[in-house]
Coordinates of C-alpha atoms in Angstrom, one line a residue:
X960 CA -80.4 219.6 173.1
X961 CA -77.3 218.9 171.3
X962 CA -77.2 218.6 167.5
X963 CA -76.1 214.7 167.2
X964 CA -79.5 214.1 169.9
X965 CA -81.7 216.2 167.4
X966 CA -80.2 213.5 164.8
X967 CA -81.5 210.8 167.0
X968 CA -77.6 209.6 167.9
X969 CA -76.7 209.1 171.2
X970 CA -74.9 210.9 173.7
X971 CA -71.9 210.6 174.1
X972 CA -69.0 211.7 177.1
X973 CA -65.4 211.2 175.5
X974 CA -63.0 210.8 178.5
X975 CA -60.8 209.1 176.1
X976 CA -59.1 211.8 174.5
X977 CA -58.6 214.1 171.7
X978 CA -59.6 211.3 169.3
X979 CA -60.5 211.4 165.6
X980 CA -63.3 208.6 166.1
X981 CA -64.9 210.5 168.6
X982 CA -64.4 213.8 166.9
X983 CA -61.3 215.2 168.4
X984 CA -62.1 218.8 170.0
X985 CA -65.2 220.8 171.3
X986 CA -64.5 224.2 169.4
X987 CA -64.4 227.6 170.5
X988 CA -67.1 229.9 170.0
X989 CA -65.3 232.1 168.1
X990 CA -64.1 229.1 165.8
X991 CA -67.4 227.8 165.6
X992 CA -68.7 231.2 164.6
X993 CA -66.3 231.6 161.8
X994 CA -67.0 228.2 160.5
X995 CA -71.1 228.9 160.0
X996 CA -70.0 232.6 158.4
X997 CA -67.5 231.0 156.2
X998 CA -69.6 228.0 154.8
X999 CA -72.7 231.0 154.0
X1000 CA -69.8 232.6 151.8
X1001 CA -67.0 232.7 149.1
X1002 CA -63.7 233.3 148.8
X1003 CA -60.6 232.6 146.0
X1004 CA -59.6 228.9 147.7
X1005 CA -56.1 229.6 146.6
X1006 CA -55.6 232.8 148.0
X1007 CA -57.1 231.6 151.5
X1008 CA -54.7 228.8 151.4
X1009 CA -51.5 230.8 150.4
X1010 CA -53.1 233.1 154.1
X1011 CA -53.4 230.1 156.3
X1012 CA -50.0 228.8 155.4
X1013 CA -49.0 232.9 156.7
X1014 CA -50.7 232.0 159.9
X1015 CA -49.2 228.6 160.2
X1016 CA -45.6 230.5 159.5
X1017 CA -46.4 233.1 162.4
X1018 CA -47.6 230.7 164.9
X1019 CA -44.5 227.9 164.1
X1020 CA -41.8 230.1 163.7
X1021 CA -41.5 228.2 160.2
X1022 CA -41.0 229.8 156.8
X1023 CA -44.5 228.6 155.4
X1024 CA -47.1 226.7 156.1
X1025 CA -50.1 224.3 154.0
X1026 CA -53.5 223.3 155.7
X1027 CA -54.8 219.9 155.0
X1028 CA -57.8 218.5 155.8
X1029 CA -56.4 216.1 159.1
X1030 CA -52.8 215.2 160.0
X1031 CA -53.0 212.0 158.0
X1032 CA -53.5 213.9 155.0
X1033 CA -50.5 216.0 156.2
X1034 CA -48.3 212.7 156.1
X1035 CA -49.2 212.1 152.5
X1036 CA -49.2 215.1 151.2
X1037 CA -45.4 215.8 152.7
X1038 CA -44.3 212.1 151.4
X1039 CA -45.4 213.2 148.2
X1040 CA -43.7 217.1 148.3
X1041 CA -40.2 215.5 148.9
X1042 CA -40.8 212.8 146.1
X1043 CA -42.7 215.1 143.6
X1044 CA -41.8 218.7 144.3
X1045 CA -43.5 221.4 142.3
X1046 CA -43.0 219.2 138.8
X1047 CA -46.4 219.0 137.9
X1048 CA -45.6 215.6 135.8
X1049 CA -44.6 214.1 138.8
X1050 CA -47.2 215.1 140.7
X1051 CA -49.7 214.3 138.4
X1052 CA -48.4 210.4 138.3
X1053 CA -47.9 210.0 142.0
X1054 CA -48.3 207.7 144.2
X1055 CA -46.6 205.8 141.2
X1056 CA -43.3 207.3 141.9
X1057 CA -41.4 204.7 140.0
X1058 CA -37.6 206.2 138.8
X1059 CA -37.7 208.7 141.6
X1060 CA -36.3 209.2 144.8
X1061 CA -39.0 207.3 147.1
X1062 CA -37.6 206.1 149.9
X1063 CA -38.5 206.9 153.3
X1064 CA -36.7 205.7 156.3
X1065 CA -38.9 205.0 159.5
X1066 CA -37.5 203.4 163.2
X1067 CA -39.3 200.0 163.1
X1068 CA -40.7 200.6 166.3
X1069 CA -42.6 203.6 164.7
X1070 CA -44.3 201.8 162.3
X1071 CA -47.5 201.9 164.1
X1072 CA -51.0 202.2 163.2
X1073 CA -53.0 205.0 164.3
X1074 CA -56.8 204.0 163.4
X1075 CA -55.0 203.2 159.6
X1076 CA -51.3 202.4 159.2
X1077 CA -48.6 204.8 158.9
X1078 CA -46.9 203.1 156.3
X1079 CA -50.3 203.2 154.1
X1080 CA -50.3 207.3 154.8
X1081 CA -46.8 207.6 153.1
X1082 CA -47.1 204.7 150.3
X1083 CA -50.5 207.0 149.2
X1084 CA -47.8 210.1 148.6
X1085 CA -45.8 207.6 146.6
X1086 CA -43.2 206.6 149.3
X1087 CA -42.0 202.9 149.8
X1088 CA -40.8 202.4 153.6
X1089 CA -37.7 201.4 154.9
X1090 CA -38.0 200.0 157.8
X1091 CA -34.9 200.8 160.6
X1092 CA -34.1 198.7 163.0
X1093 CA -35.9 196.0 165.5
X1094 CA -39.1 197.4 167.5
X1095 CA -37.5 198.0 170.9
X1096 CA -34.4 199.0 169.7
X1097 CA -32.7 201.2 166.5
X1098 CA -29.3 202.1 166.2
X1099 CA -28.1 205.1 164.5
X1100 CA -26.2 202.6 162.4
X1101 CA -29.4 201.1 161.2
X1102 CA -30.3 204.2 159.7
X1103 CA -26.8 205.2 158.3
X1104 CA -26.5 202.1 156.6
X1105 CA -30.5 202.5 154.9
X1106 CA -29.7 205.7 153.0
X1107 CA -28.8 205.7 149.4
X1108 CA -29.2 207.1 146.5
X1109 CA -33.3 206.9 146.7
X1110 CA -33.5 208.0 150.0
X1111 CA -36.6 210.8 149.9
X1112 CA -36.5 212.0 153.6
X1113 CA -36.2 210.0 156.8
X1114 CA -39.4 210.5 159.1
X1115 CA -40.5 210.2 163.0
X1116 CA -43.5 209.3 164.6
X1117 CA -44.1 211.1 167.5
X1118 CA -46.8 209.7 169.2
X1119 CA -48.3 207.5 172.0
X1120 CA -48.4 204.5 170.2
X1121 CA -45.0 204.4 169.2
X1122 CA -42.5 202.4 171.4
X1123 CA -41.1 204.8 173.8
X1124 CA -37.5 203.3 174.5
X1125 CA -34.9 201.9 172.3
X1126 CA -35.7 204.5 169.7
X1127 CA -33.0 206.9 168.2
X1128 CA -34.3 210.9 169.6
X1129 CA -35.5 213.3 167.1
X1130 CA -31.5 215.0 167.7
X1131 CA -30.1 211.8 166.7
X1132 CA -32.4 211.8 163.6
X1133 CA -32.1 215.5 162.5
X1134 CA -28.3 215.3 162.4
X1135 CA -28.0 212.3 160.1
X1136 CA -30.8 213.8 157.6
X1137 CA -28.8 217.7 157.7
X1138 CA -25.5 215.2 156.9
X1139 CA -27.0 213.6 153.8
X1140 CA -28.7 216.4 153.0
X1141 CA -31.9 214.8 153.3
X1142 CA -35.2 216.3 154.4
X1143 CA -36.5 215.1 158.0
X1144 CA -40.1 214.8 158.2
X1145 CA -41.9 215.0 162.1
X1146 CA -45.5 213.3 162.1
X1147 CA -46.1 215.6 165.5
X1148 CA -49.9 215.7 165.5
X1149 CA -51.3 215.4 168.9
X1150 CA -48.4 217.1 170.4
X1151 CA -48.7 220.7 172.2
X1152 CA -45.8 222.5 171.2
X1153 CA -46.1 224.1 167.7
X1154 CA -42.8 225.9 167.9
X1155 CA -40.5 223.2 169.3
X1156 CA -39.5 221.0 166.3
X1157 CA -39.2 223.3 163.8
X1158 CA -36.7 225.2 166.4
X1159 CA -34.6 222.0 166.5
X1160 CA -34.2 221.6 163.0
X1161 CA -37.0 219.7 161.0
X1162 CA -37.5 220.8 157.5
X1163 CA -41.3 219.6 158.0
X1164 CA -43.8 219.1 160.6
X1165 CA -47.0 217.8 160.4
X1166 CA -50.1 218.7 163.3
X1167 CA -53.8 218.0 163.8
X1168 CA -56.3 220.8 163.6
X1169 CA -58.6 219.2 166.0
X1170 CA -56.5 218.0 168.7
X1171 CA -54.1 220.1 170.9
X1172 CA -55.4 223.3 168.9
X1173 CA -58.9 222.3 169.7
X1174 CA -59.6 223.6 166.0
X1175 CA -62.1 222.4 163.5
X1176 CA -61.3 219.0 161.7
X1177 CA -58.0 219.7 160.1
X1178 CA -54.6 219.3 160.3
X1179 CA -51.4 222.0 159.1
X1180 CA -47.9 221.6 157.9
X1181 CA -45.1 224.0 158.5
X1182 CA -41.4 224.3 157.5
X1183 CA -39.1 224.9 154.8
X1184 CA -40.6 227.3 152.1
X1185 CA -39.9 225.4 148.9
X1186 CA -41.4 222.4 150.6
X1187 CA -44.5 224.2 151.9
X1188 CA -44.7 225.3 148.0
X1189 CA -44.9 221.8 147.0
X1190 CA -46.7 220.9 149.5
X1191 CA -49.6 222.8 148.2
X1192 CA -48.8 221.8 144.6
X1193 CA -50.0 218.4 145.7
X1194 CA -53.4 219.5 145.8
X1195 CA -53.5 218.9 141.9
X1196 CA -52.2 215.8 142.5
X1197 CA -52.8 213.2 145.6
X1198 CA -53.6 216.1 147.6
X1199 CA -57.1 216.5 145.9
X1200 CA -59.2 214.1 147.4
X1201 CA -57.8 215.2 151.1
X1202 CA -58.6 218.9 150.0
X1203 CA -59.5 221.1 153.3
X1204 CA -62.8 223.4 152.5
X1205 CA -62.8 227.5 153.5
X1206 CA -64.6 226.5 156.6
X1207 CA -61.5 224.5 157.3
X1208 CA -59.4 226.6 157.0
X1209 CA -61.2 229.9 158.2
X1210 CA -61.5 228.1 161.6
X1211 CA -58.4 227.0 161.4
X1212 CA -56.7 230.6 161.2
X1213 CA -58.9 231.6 164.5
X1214 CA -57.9 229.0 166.1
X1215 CA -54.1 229.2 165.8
X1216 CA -54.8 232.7 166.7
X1217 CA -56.3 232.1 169.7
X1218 CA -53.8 229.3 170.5
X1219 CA -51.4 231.4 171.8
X1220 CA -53.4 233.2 174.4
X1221 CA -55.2 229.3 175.5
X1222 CA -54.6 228.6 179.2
X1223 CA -53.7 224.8 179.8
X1224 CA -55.3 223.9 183.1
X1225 CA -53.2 221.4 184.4
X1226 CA -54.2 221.9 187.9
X1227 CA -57.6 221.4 186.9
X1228 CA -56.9 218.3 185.2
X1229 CA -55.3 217.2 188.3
X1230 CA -58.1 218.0 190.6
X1231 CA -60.6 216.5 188.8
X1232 CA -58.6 213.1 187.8
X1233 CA -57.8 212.8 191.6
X1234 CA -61.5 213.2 193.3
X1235 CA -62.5 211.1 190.5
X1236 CA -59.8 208.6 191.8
X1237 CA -60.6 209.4 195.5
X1238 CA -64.6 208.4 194.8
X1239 CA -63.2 205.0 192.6
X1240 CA -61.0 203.8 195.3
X1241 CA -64.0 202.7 197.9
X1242 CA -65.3 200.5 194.6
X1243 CA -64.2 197.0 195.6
X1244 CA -61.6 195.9 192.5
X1245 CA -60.6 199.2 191.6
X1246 CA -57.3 201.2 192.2
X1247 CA -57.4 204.2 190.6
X1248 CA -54.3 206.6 190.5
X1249 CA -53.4 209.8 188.3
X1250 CA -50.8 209.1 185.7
X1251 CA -48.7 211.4 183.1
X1252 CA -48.9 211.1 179.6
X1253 CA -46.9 208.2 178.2
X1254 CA -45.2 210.4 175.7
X1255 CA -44.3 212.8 178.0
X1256 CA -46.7 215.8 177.3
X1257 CA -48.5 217.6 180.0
X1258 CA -51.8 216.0 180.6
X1259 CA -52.5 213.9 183.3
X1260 CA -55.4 211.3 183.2
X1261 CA -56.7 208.7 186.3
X1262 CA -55.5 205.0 185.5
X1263 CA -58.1 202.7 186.6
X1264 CA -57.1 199.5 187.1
X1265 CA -59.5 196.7 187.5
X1266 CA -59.5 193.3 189.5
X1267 CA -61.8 191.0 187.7
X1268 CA -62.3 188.7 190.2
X1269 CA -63.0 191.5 192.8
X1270 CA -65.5 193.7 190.4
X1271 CA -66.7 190.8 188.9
X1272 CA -66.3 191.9 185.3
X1273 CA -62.9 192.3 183.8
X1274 CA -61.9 195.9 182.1
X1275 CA -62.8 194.9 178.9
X1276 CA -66.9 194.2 179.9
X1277 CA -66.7 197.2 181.6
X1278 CA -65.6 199.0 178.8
X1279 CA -68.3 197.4 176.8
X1280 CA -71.0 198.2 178.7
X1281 CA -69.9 201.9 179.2
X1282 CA -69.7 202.3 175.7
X1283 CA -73.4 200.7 175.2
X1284 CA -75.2 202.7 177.5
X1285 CA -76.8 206.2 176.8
X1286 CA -75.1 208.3 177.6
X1287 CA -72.0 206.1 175.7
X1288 CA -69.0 206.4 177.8
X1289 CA -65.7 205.9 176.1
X1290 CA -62.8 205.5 178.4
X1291 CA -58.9 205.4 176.7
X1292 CA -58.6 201.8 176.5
X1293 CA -54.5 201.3 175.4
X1294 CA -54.4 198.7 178.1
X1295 CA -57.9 196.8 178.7
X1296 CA -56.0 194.1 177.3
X1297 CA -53.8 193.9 180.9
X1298 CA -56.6 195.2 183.1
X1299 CA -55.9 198.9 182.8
X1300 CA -58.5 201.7 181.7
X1301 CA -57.9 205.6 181.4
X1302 CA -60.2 208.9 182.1
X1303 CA -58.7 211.8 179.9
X1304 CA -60.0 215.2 181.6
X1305 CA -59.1 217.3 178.7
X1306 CA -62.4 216.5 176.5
X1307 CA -64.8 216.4 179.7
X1308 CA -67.7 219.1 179.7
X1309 CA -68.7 220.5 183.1
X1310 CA -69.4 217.6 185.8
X1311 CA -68.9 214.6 183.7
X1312 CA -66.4 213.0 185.5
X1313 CA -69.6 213.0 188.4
X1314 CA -71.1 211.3 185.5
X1315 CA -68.8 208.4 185.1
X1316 CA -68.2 207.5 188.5
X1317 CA -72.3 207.0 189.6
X1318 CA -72.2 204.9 186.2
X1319 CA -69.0 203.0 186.7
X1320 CA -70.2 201.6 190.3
X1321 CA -73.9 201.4 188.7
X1322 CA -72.7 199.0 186.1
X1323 CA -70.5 196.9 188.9
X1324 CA -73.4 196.5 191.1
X1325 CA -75.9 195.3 188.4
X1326 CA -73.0 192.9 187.2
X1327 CA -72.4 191.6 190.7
X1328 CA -76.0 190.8 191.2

């Protein structure tokens, strides 16, 4: 029996991703492991944060690296490095940043809210957004003309709930911030690819713990090593009530050790999404296909799309009475709105897809009758 059940919660089967309300990542059991060992012991906290930002260096290719307790953290923290520094007077006032350079530039289609608002994340390190552009569409102009004299950094969103077209590139973006001499921050926390944006040319880049690491709840910054130092400063400022514990950050070293060596079954994944598709498609009002990532990674989920008239419930009942059963079945649900729900294979344990399928068409049939 699982922990949550011996707590009297219900089951649950996450097929709808690596998602912070469903508590991202299964760990290893290696990670796992460390994490009991390190909360039965001590350890210097600074010294164990000056290591993990070592391991974040190695595993990055950056120059340093900070832990934080989630990648939301990460966006506050690295608002309030650019803004603050090391100056402990600063950081001590923040997020009142009042006199000092504040400003962080964002493509308006960015602007997005992530189970809290982007815009809140930076305003808690002190920043005050600038807003770029239209939502489907920013010119490099746009963001030219919005730097000035309190222009702290210029920052992307790089994410599925960003608008995908009409957006200036992360090139685009990096160029202008290296001509102005301005930091560019990269909000890249689901994203697979620990190596790629700090290769490219970002000063900072911010990833969850507990996503594509599959790490304990966390999240890491790497880059630049004057702004990984004040990064950490901000731990005796705005940093301190987003502090990451040593069971944090001891799992967190193992797993960015182990990432390296993790194989990404995409064949798997595709297997799986497309007998689960194969056994939907004889339900009468569902079509179910595999479809890529909208943001381009490499994951591939099955896209259930659902005819109300012919099921007899629309996506959003269906959704709603997965969710209520026991087990609770939570499907990725970007698109109930037009008919459209998703199964994410990378959290499934062993044979729950089978699992969602006989409760999909159980649900349907007690609906139609």
């Amino acid at each position: 029996m699982s922990v949550f059940k011996r707590l009297g919660l219900k089951q649950v089967i996450n097929a709808s991703g690596k998602m912070t309300a469903l508590g991202a990542s299964a760990v290893s059991e290696e990670v796992a492991q460390t994490l009991k060992e390190a909360s039965q012991d001590y350890v210097d906290i600074d010294e164990i944060m000056e290591l993990t930002g070592t391991v974040i260096a190695e595993v990055t290719g950056a120059e340093d690296g900070c832990p934080t307790s989630g990648a939301a953290a990460g966006i506050a923290i690295s608002t309030a490095a650019v803004i603050a520094g090391k100056n402990l007077t600063h950081i001590e006032r923040l997020p009142n940043s009042d006199g000092l350079k504040n400003q962080v530039i964002v493509q308006k289609g960015q602007q997005i809210h992530f189970g809290a608002s982007i815009a809140q994340m930076i305003s808690l390190g002190g920043g005050q957004v600038v807003e770029v552009g239209q939502a489907n569409k920013v010119e490099a102009q746009h963001i030219e003309e919005a730097i000035n004299e309190n222009t702290a950094a210029l920052m992307y969103i790089k994410s599925h709930h960003a608008i995908q077209k009409g957006m200036q590139p992360i090139e685009t973006m990096i160029e202008i911030a290296k001509k102005h001499h301005i930091p560019f921050i990269i909000d890249a926390a689901a994203e697979e690819d620990f190596k790629l944006y700090i290769a490219m040319g970002a000063d900072i880049v911010i990833y969850s713990g507990g996503k594509a690491l599959e790490g304990p709840t966390s999240g890491f910054i790497c880059g630049r090593k004057e702004l990984m130092e004040a990064c950490r400063k901000q731990y005796k400022g705005i940093g301190r009530p987003m502090k990451i514990g040593k069971e944090g950050m001891a799992g967190l070293i193992v797993a960015l050790k182990q990432y390296a060596d993790k194989a990404t079954d995409v064949e798997g994944q595709l297997s799986r999404m497309k007998k689960l598709c194969n056994d939907l498609n004889g339900v009468s009002g569902l079509t179910c296909s595999v479809k890529q990532d909208e943001a381009g990674r490499d994951i591939y989920r099955a896209t259930i799309e659902v005819d109300s008239k012919e099921a007899g419930m629309d996506a959003e009942d269906l959704l709603h009475a997965l969710e209520s059963g026991n087990p609770a079945i939570f499907l990725r649900h970007h698109y109930v709105n037009i008919g459209i729900l998703s199964v994410d294979p990378r959290p499934l344990l062993k044979g729950q897809e089978d699992i969602i399928v006989k409760t999909i068409k159980l649900v349907l049939a007690q609906g139609v009758e």
